[in-house]
Amino acid sequence: MSDTQTDTYPFSLDVQPVGESGAMYQWSIRKHGKLHQRSDRKHPTESKARTHGEAEIERLIRDRGR
């Protein structure tokens, strides 16, 4: 359930189920393998969590150049 994208280096995205039921999902962003940021809310599907995490990585990459 984790996904590492080489075009987002040095960031990687992990999407994991939350709780025992696994009905909700949460993402975390790692920079050089260390935790950088975690989602502040739970998402109803893995797809939505991944979409929100990818958008956050895009923002981090875009803002890094400023």
PDB file of N, CA, C and O in Angstrom:
ATOM      1  N   MET A   1       0.800  -1.206   0.000  1.00  0.00           N
ATOM      2  CA  MET A   1       0.000   0.000   0.000  1.00  0.00           C
ATOM      3  C   MET A   1       0.837   1.260   0.000  1.00  0.00           C
ATOM      4  O   MET A   1       0.317   2.334   0.129  1.00  0.00           O
ATOM      5  N   SER A   2       2.136   1.099  -0.100  1.00  0.00           N
ATOM      6  CA  SER A   2       2.963   2.285  -0.200  1.00  0.00           C
ATOM      7  C   SER A   2       3.401   2.460  -1.643  1.00  0.00           C
ATOM      8  O   SER A   2       3.486   1.515  -2.402  1.00  0.00           O
ATOM      9  N   ASP A   3       3.673   3.687  -1.989  1.00  0.00           N
ATOM     10  CA  ASP A   3       4.032   3.995  -3.366  1.00  0.00           C
ATOM     11  C   ASP A   3       5.180   4.983  -3.354  1.00  0.00           C
ATOM     12  O   ASP A   3       5.099   6.016  -2.722  1.00  0.00           O
ATOM     13  N   THR A   4       6.257   4.671  -4.020  1.00  0.00           N
ATOM     14  CA  THR A   4       7.383   5.574  -4.131  1.00  0.00           C
ATOM     15  C   THR A   4       7.504   6.016  -5.579  1.00  0.00           C
ATOM     16  O   THR A   4       7.572   5.199  -6.473  1.00  0.00           O
ATOM     17  N   GLN A   5       7.522   7.319  -5.776  1.00  0.00           N
ATOM     18  CA  GLN A   5       7.613   7.858  -7.125  1.00  0.00           C
ATOM     19  C   GLN A   5       8.983   8.498  -7.290  1.00  0.00           C
ATOM     20  O   GLN A   5       9.380   9.346  -6.503  1.00  0.00           O
ATOM     21  N   THR A   6       9.717   8.114  -8.339  1.00  0.00           N
ATOM     22  CA  THR A   6      11.058   8.650  -8.540  1.00  0.00           C
ATOM     23  C   THR A   6      11.039  10.091  -9.025  1.00  0.00           C
ATOM     24  O   THR A   6      11.993  10.819  -8.796  1.00  0.00           O
ATOM     25  N   ASP A   7       9.967  10.530  -9.678  1.00  0.00           N
ATOM     26  CA  ASP A   7       9.919  11.896 -10.185  1.00  0.00           C
ATOM     27  C   ASP A   7       9.579  12.902  -9.081  1.00  0.00           C
ATOM     28  O   ASP A   7       9.534  14.090  -9.337  1.00  0.00           O
ATOM     29  N   THR A   8       9.365  12.452  -7.867  1.00  0.00           N
ATOM     30  CA  THR A   8       9.080  13.351  -6.753  1.00  0.00           C
ATOM     31  C   THR A   8      10.223  13.376  -5.745  1.00  0.00           C
ATOM     32  O   THR A   8      10.049  13.830  -4.627  1.00  0.00           O
ATOM     33  N   TYR A   9      11.401  12.864  -6.156  1.00  0.00           N
ATOM     34  CA  TYR A   9      12.552  12.839  -5.264  1.00  0.00           C
ATOM     35  C   TYR A   9      12.816  14.225  -4.717  1.00  0.00           C
ATOM     36  O   TYR A   9      12.725  15.189  -5.464  1.00  0.00           O
ATOM     37  N   PRO A  10      13.066  14.399  -3.468  1.00  0.00           N
ATOM     38  CA  PRO A  10      13.386  13.445  -2.413  1.00  0.00           C
ATOM     39  C   PRO A  10      12.179  12.986  -1.602  1.00  0.00           C
ATOM     40  O   PRO A  10      12.333  12.406  -0.543  1.00  0.00           O
ATOM     41  N   PHE A  11      10.968  13.247  -2.107  1.00  0.00           N
ATOM     42  CA  PHE A  11       9.758  12.904  -1.363  1.00  0.00           C
ATOM     43  C   PHE A  11       9.193  11.558  -1.806  1.00  0.00           C
ATOM     44  O   PHE A  11       9.274  11.203  -2.977  1.00  0.00           O
ATOM     45  N   SER A  12       8.594  10.843  -0.868  1.00  0.00           N
ATOM     46  CA  SER A  12       7.870   9.619  -1.190  1.00  0.00           C
ATOM     47  C   SER A  12       6.560   9.629  -0.415  1.00  0.00           C
ATOM     48  O   SER A  12       6.447  10.254   0.646  1.00  0.00           O
ATOM     49  N   LEU A  13       5.568   8.936  -0.944  1.00  0.00           N
ATOM     50  CA  LEU A  13       4.228   8.923  -0.370  1.00  0.00           C
ATOM     51  C   LEU A  13       3.869   7.521   0.095  1.00  0.00           C
ATOM     52  O   LEU A  13       4.055   6.555  -0.643  1.00  0.00           O
ATOM     53  N   ASP A  14       3.360   7.433   1.318  1.00  0.00           N
ATOM     54  CA  ASP A  14       2.836   6.183   1.856  1.00  0.00           C
ATOM     55  C   ASP A  14       1.367   6.387   2.162  1.00  0.00           C
ATOM     56  O   ASP A  14       1.004   7.390   2.795  1.00  0.00           O
ATOM     57  N   VAL A  15       0.529   5.453   1.725  1.00  0.00           N
ATOM     58  CA  VAL A  15      -0.897   5.488   2.038  1.00  0.00           C
ATOM     59  C   VAL A  15      -1.219   4.218   2.800  1.00  0.00           C
ATOM     60  O   VAL A  15      -0.925   3.122   2.319  1.00  0.00           O
ATOM     61  N   GLN A  16      -1.811   4.379   3.978  1.00  0.00           N
ATOM     62  CA  GLN A  16      -2.085   3.225   4.823  1.00  0.00           C
ATOM     63  C   GLN A  16      -3.470   3.310   5.434  1.00  0.00           C
ATOM     64  O   GLN A  16      -3.970   4.407   5.694  1.00  0.00           O
ATOM     65  N   PRO A  17      -4.088   2.139   5.692  1.00  0.00           N
ATOM     66  CA  PRO A  17      -5.382   2.131   6.377  1.00  0.00           C
ATOM     67  C   PRO A  17      -5.207   2.551   7.836  1.00  0.00           C
ATOM     68  O   PRO A  17      -4.154   2.355   8.436  1.00  0.00           O
ATOM     69  N   VAL A  18      -6.255   3.130   8.391  1.00  0.00           N
ATOM     70  CA  VAL A  18      -6.242   3.594   9.771  1.00  0.00           C
ATOM     71  C   VAL A  18      -7.141   2.693  10.605  1.00  0.00           C
ATOM     72  O   VAL A  18      -8.258   2.378  10.201  1.00  0.00           O
ATOM     73  N   GLY A  19      -6.678   2.286  11.747  1.00  0.00           N
ATOM     74  CA  GLY A  19      -7.480   1.497  12.676  1.00  0.00           C
ATOM     75  C   GLY A  19      -7.583   0.041  12.280  1.00  0.00           C
ATOM     76  O   GLY A  19      -7.040  -0.405  11.269  1.00  0.00           O
ATOM     77  N   GLU A  20      -8.277  -0.705  13.103  1.00  0.00           N
ATOM     78  CA  GLU A  20      -8.415  -2.148  12.891  1.00  0.00           C
ATOM     79  C   GLU A  20      -9.307  -2.495  11.701  1.00  0.00           C
ATOM     80  O   GLU A  20      -9.073  -3.472  11.005  1.00  0.00           O
ATOM     81  N   SER A  21     -10.338  -1.695  11.481  1.00  0.00           N
ATOM     82  CA  SER A  21     -11.269  -2.019  10.397  1.00  0.00           C
ATOM     83  C   SER A  21     -10.684  -1.700   9.022  1.00  0.00           C
ATOM     84  O   SER A  21     -11.058  -2.305   8.027  1.00  0.00           O
ATOM     85  N   GLY A  22      -9.778  -0.742   8.957  1.00  0.00           N
ATOM     86  CA  GLY A  22      -9.159  -0.361   7.684  1.00  0.00           C
ATOM     87  C   GLY A  22     -10.130   0.330   6.748  1.00  0.00           C
ATOM     88  O   GLY A  22      -9.922   0.355   5.543  1.00  0.00           O
ATOM     89  N   ALA A  23     -11.182   0.922   7.301  1.00  0.00           N
ATOM     90  CA  ALA A  23     -12.196   1.572   6.480  1.00  0.00           C
ATOM     91  C   ALA A  23     -11.788   2.987   6.060  1.00  0.00           C
ATOM     92  O   ALA A  23     -12.350   3.532   5.123  1.00  0.00           O
ATOM     93  N   MET A  24     -10.830   3.571   6.751  1.00  0.00           N
ATOM     94  CA  MET A  24     -10.368   4.920   6.437  1.00  0.00           C
ATOM     95  C   MET A  24      -8.875   4.850   6.122  1.00  0.00           C
ATOM     96  O   MET A  24      -8.183   3.929   6.556  1.00  0.00           O
ATOM     97  N   TYR A  25      -8.385   5.849   5.388  1.00  0.00           N
ATOM     98  CA  TYR A  25      -6.984   5.861   4.967  1.00  0.00           C
ATOM     99  C   TYR A  25      -6.334   7.193   5.305  1.00  0.00           C
ATOM    100  O   TYR A  25      -7.001   8.225   5.392  1.00  0.00           O
ATOM    101  N   GLN A  26      -5.032   7.134   5.468  1.00  0.00           N
ATOM    102  CA  GLN A  26      -4.262   8.317   5.794  1.00  0.00           C
ATOM    103  C   GLN A  26      -2.941   8.252   5.031  1.00  0.00           C
ATOM    104  O   GLN A  26      -2.431   7.173   4.762  1.00  0.00           O
ATOM    105  N   TRP A  27      -2.385   9.401   4.656  1.00  0.00           N
ATOM    106  CA  TRP A  27      -1.117   9.424   3.927  1.00  0.00           C
ATOM    107  C   TRP A  27      -0.021  10.026   4.796  1.00  0.00           C
ATOM    108  O   TRP A  27      -0.285  10.752   5.738  1.00  0.00           O
ATOM    109  N   SER A  28       1.201   9.703   4.442  1.00  0.00           N
ATOM    110  CA  SER A  28       2.357  10.341   5.055  1.00  0.00           C
ATOM    111  C   SER A  28       3.398  10.573   3.962  1.00  0.00           C
ATOM    112  O   SER A  28       3.517   9.790   3.027  1.00  0.00           O
ATOM    113  N   ILE A  29       4.108  11.678   4.090  1.00  0.00           N
ATOM    114  CA  ILE A  29       5.146  12.045   3.127  1.00  0.00           C
ATOM    115  C   ILE A  29       6.488  11.925   3.828  1.00  0.00           C
ATOM    116  O   ILE A  29       6.667  12.414   4.940  1.00  0.00           O
ATOM    117  N   ARG A  30       7.407  11.263   3.167  1.00  0.00           N
ATOM    118  CA  ARG A  30       8.763  11.119   3.690  1.00  0.00           C
ATOM    119  C   ARG A  30       9.720  11.880   2.777  1.00  0.00           C
ATOM    120  O   ARG A  30       9.549  11.892   1.572  1.00  0.00           O
ATOM    121  N   LYS A  31      10.685  12.520   3.395  1.00  0.00           N
ATOM    122  CA  LYS A  31      11.729  13.238   2.661  1.00  0.00           C
ATOM    123  C   LYS A  31      13.049  12.570   3.019  1.00  0.00           C
ATOM    124  O   LYS A  31      13.434  12.554   4.191  1.00  0.00           O
ATOM    125  N   HIS A  32      13.700  11.979   2.026  1.00  0.00           N
ATOM    126  CA  HIS A  32      14.930  11.212   2.239  1.00  0.00           C
ATOM    127  C   HIS A  32      14.693  10.094   3.255  1.00  0.00           C
ATOM    128  O   HIS A  32      15.564   9.797   4.071  1.00  0.00           O
ATOM    129  N   GLY A  33      13.493   9.525   3.269  1.00  0.00           N
ATOM    130  CA  GLY A  33      13.178   8.404   4.147  1.00  0.00           C
ATOM    131  C   GLY A  33      12.693   8.773   5.529  1.00  0.00           C
ATOM    132  O   GLY A  33      12.226   7.913   6.265  1.00  0.00           O
ATOM    133  N   LYS A  34      12.766  10.037   5.896  1.00  0.00           N
ATOM    134  CA  LYS A  34      12.320  10.460   7.224  1.00  0.00           C
ATOM    135  C   LYS A  34      10.961  11.140   7.117  1.00  0.00           C
ATOM    136  O   LYS A  34      10.699  11.868   6.163  1.00  0.00           O
ATOM    137  N   LEU A  35      10.119  10.895   8.121  1.00  0.00           N
ATOM    138  CA  LEU A  35       8.786  11.489   8.115  1.00  0.00           C
ATOM    139  C   LEU A  35       8.874  13.004   8.006  1.00  0.00           C
ATOM    140  O   LEU A  35       9.577  13.661   8.772  1.00  0.00           O
ATOM    141  N   HIS A  36       8.166  13.560   7.025  1.00  0.00           N
ATOM    142  CA  HIS A  36       8.171  14.997   6.791  1.00  0.00           C
ATOM    143  C   HIS A  36       6.812  15.600   7.125  1.00  0.00           C
ATOM    144  O   HIS A  36       6.724  16.672   7.706  1.00  0.00           O
ATOM    145  N   GLN A  37       5.747  14.900   6.724  1.00  0.00           N
ATOM    146  CA  GLN A  37       4.398  15.429   6.911  1.00  0.00           C
ATOM    147  C   GLN A  37       3.405  14.290   6.915  1.00  0.00           C
ATOM    148  O   GLN A  37       3.602  13.283   6.240  1.00  0.00           O
ATOM    149  N   ARG A  38       2.329  14.448   7.667  1.00  0.00           N
ATOM    150  CA  ARG A  38       1.285  13.432   7.755  1.00  0.00           C
ATOM    151  C   ARG A  38      -0.072  14.103   7.528  1.00  0.00           C
ATOM    152  O   ARG A  38      -0.240  15.269   7.868  1.00  0.00           O
ATOM    153  N   SER A  39      -1.018  13.366   6.984  1.00  0.00           N
ATOM    154  CA  SER A  39      -2.339  13.942   6.749  1.00  0.00           C
ATOM    155  C   SER A  39      -3.001  14.266   8.082  1.00  0.00           C
ATOM    156  O   SER A  39      -2.818  13.566   9.071  1.00  0.00           O
ATOM    157  N   ASP A  40      -3.744  15.350   8.092  1.00  0.00           N
ATOM    158  CA  ASP A  40      -4.419  15.761   9.315  1.00  0.00           C
ATOM    159  C   ASP A  40      -5.848  15.227   9.393  1.00  0.00           C
ATOM    160  O   ASP A  40      -6.529  15.451  10.374  1.00  0.00           O
ATOM    161  N   ARG A  41      -6.279  14.533   8.364  1.00  0.00           N
ATOM    162  CA  ARG A  41      -7.623  13.947   8.369  1.00  0.00           C
ATOM    163  C   ARG A  41      -7.591  12.566   7.753  1.00  0.00           C
ATOM    164  O   ARG A  41      -6.680  12.212   7.021  1.00  0.00           O
ATOM    165  N   LYS A  42      -8.622  11.818   8.034  1.00  0.00           N
ATOM    166  CA  LYS A  42      -8.762  10.479   7.467  1.00  0.00           C
ATOM    167  C   LYS A  42      -9.605  10.585   6.205  1.00  0.00           C
ATOM    168  O   LYS A  42     -10.518  11.393   6.125  1.00  0.00           O
ATOM    169  N   HIS A  43      -9.279   9.757   5.221  1.00  0.00           N
ATOM    170  CA  HIS A  43      -9.981   9.777   3.940  1.00  0.00           C
ATOM    171  C   HIS A  43     -10.774   8.486   3.774  1.00  0.00           C
ATOM    172  O   HIS A  43     -10.324   7.419   4.195  1.00  0.00           O
ATOM    173  N   PRO A  44     -11.942   8.555   3.127  1.00  0.00           N
ATOM    174  CA  PRO A  44     -12.816   7.381   3.027  1.00  0.00           C
ATOM    175  C   PRO A  44     -12.301   6.277   2.097  1.00  0.00           C
ATOM    176  O   PRO A  44     -12.693   5.125   2.241  1.00  0.00           O
ATOM    177  N   THR A  45     -11.416   6.626   1.153  1.00  0.00           N
ATOM    178  CA  THR A  45     -10.888   5.613   0.236  1.00  0.00           C
ATOM    179  C   THR A  45      -9.378   5.808   0.083  1.00  0.00           C
ATOM    180  O   THR A  45      -8.849   6.901   0.286  1.00  0.00           O
ATOM    181  N   GLU A  46      -8.709   4.731  -0.311  1.00  0.00           N
ATOM    182  CA  GLU A  46      -7.270   4.798  -0.558  1.00  0.00           C
ATOM    183  C   GLU A  46      -6.984   5.769  -1.703  1.00  0.00           C
ATOM    184  O   GLU A  46      -6.019   6.528  -1.674  1.00  0.00           O
ATOM    185  N   SER A  47      -7.837   5.756  -2.705  1.00  0.00           N
ATOM    186  CA  SER A  47      -7.654   6.623  -3.862  1.00  0.00           C
ATOM    187  C   SER A  47      -7.695   8.100  -3.470  1.00  0.00           C
ATOM    188  O   SER A  47      -6.866   8.897  -3.924  1.00  0.00           O
ATOM    189  N   LYS A  48      -8.640   8.478  -2.629  1.00  0.00           N
ATOM    190  CA  LYS A  48      -8.738   9.882  -2.201  1.00  0.00           C
ATOM    191  C   LYS A  48      -7.542  10.278  -1.352  1.00  0.00           C
ATOM    192  O   LYS A  48      -7.012  11.383  -1.482  1.00  0.00           O
ATOM    193  N   ALA A  49      -7.097   9.386  -0.485  1.00  0.00           N
ATOM    194  CA  ALA A  49      -5.921   9.675   0.331  1.00  0.00           C
ATOM    195  C   ALA A  49      -4.702   9.864  -0.562  1.00  0.00           C
ATOM    196  O   ALA A  49      -3.915  10.792  -0.369  1.00  0.00           O
ATOM    197  N   ARG A  50      -4.541   8.993  -1.548  1.00  0.00           N
ATOM    198  CA  ARG A  50      -3.402   9.092  -2.467  1.00  0.00           C
ATOM    199  C   ARG A  50      -3.462  10.409  -3.254  1.00  0.00           C
ATOM    200  O   ARG A  50      -2.439  11.087  -3.422  1.00  0.00           O
ATOM    201  N   THR A  51      -4.629  10.774  -3.733  1.00  0.00           N
ATOM    202  CA  THR A  51      -4.792  12.017  -4.491  1.00  0.00           C
ATOM    203  C   THR A  51      -4.398  13.229  -3.651  1.00  0.00           C
ATOM    204  O   THR A  51      -3.676  14.117  -4.125  1.00  0.00           O
ATOM    205  N   HIS A  52      -4.849  13.268  -2.401  1.00  0.00           N
ATOM    206  CA  HIS A  52      -4.518  14.391  -1.520  1.00  0.00           C
ATOM    207  C   HIS A  52      -3.018  14.403  -1.198  1.00  0.00           C
ATOM    208  O   HIS A  52      -2.405  15.472  -1.167  1.00  0.00           O
ATOM    209  N   GLY A  53      -2.443  13.250  -0.965  1.00  0.00           N
ATOM    210  CA  GLY A  53      -1.007  13.171  -0.694  1.00  0.00           C
ATOM    211  C   GLY A  53      -0.171  13.607  -1.881  1.00  0.00           C
ATOM    212  O   GLY A  53       0.815  14.335  -1.728  1.00  0.00           O
ATOM    213  N   GLU A  54      -0.560  13.178  -3.075  1.00  0.00           N
ATOM    214  CA  GLU A  54       0.170  13.575  -4.284  1.00  0.00           C
ATOM    215  C   GLU A  54       0.079  15.082  -4.509  1.00  0.00           C
ATOM    216  O   GLU A  54       1.063  15.717  -4.911  1.00  0.00           O
ATOM    217  N   ALA A  55      -1.085  15.664  -4.229  1.00  0.00           N
ATOM    218  CA  ALA A  55      -1.246  17.114  -4.377  1.00  0.00           C
ATOM    219  C   ALA A  55      -0.338  17.854  -3.393  1.00  0.00           C
ATOM    220  O   ALA A  55       0.250  18.890  -3.733  1.00  0.00           O
ATOM    221  N   GLU A  56      -0.204  17.320  -2.204  1.00  0.00           N
ATOM    222  CA  GLU A  56       0.666  17.953  -1.211  1.00  0.00           C
ATOM    223  C   GLU A  56       2.132  17.858  -1.622  1.00  0.00           C
ATOM    224  O   GLU A  56       2.894  18.817  -1.459  1.00  0.00           O
ATOM    225  N   ILE A  57       2.541  16.734  -2.186  1.00  0.00           N
ATOM    226  CA  ILE A  57       3.921  16.607  -2.686  1.00  0.00           C
ATOM    227  C   ILE A  57       4.157  17.604  -3.813  1.00  0.00           C
ATOM    228  O   ILE A  57       5.203  18.259  -3.866  1.00  0.00           O
ATOM    229  N   GLU A  58       3.200  17.755  -4.706  1.00  0.00           N
ATOM    230  CA  GLU A  58       3.338  18.729  -5.793  1.00  0.00           C
ATOM    231  C   GLU A  58       3.513  20.134  -5.229  1.00  0.00           C
ATOM    232  O   GLU A  58       4.327  20.913  -5.721  1.00  0.00           O
ATOM    233  N   ARG A  59       2.759  20.470  -4.186  1.00  0.00           N
ATOM    234  CA  ARG A  59       2.879  21.786  -3.564  1.00  0.00           C
ATOM    235  C   ARG A  59       4.265  21.951  -2.938  1.00  0.00           C
ATOM    236  O   ARG A  59       4.900  22.995  -3.079  1.00  0.00           O
ATOM    237  N   LEU A  60       4.751  20.916  -2.260  1.00  0.00           N
ATOM    238  CA  LEU A  60       6.072  20.982  -1.640  1.00  0.00           C
ATOM    239  C   LEU A  60       7.161  21.200  -2.686  1.00  0.00           C
ATOM    240  O   LEU A  60       8.086  22.001  -2.478  1.00  0.00           O
ATOM    241  N   ILE A  61       7.067  20.495  -3.804  1.00  0.00           N
ATOM    242  CA  ILE A  61       8.067  20.633  -4.878  1.00  0.00           C
ATOM    243  C   ILE A  61       7.983  22.017  -5.508  1.00  0.00           C
ATOM    244  O   ILE A  61       8.992  22.669  -5.747  1.00  0.00           O
ATOM    245  N   ARG A  62       6.773  22.483  -5.739  1.00  0.00           N
ATOM    246  CA  ARG A  62       6.583  23.797  -6.351  1.00  0.00           C
ATOM    247  C   ARG A  62       7.110  24.916  -5.441  1.00  0.00           C
ATOM    248  O   ARG A  62       7.792  25.821  -5.890  1.00  0.00           O
ATOM    249  N   ASP A  63       6.826  24.809  -4.135  1.00  0.00           N
ATOM    250  CA  ASP A  63       7.246  25.848  -3.194  1.00  0.00           C
ATOM    251  C   ASP A  63       8.737  25.781  -2.873  1.00  0.00           C
ATOM    252  O   ASP A  63       9.311  26.746  -2.397  1.00  0.00           O
ATOM    253  N   ARG A  64       9.364  24.639  -3.130  1.00  0.00           N
ATOM    254  CA  ARG A  64      10.791  24.473  -2.843  1.00  0.00           C
ATOM    255  C   ARG A  64      11.626  25.417  -3.709  1.00  0.00           C
ATOM    256  O   ARG A  64      12.679  25.883  -3.276  1.00  0.00           O
ATOM    257  N   GLY A  65      11.149  25.731  -4.895  1.00  0.00           N
ATOM    258  CA  GLY A  65      11.902  26.606  -5.808  1.00  0.00           C
ATOM    259  C   GLY A  65      11.818  28.075  -5.470  1.00  0.00           C
ATOM    260  O   GLY A  65      12.511  28.883  -6.064  1.00  0.00           O
ATOM    261  N   ARG A  66      11.037  28.436  -4.497  1.00  0.00           N
ATOM    262  CA  ARG A  66      10.874  29.856  -4.151  1.00  0.00           C
ATOM    263  C   ARG A  66      11.943  30.338  -3.230  1.00  0.00           C
ATOM    264  O   ARG A  66      12.533  29.735  -2.467  1.00  0.00           O
TER     265      ARG A  66
END
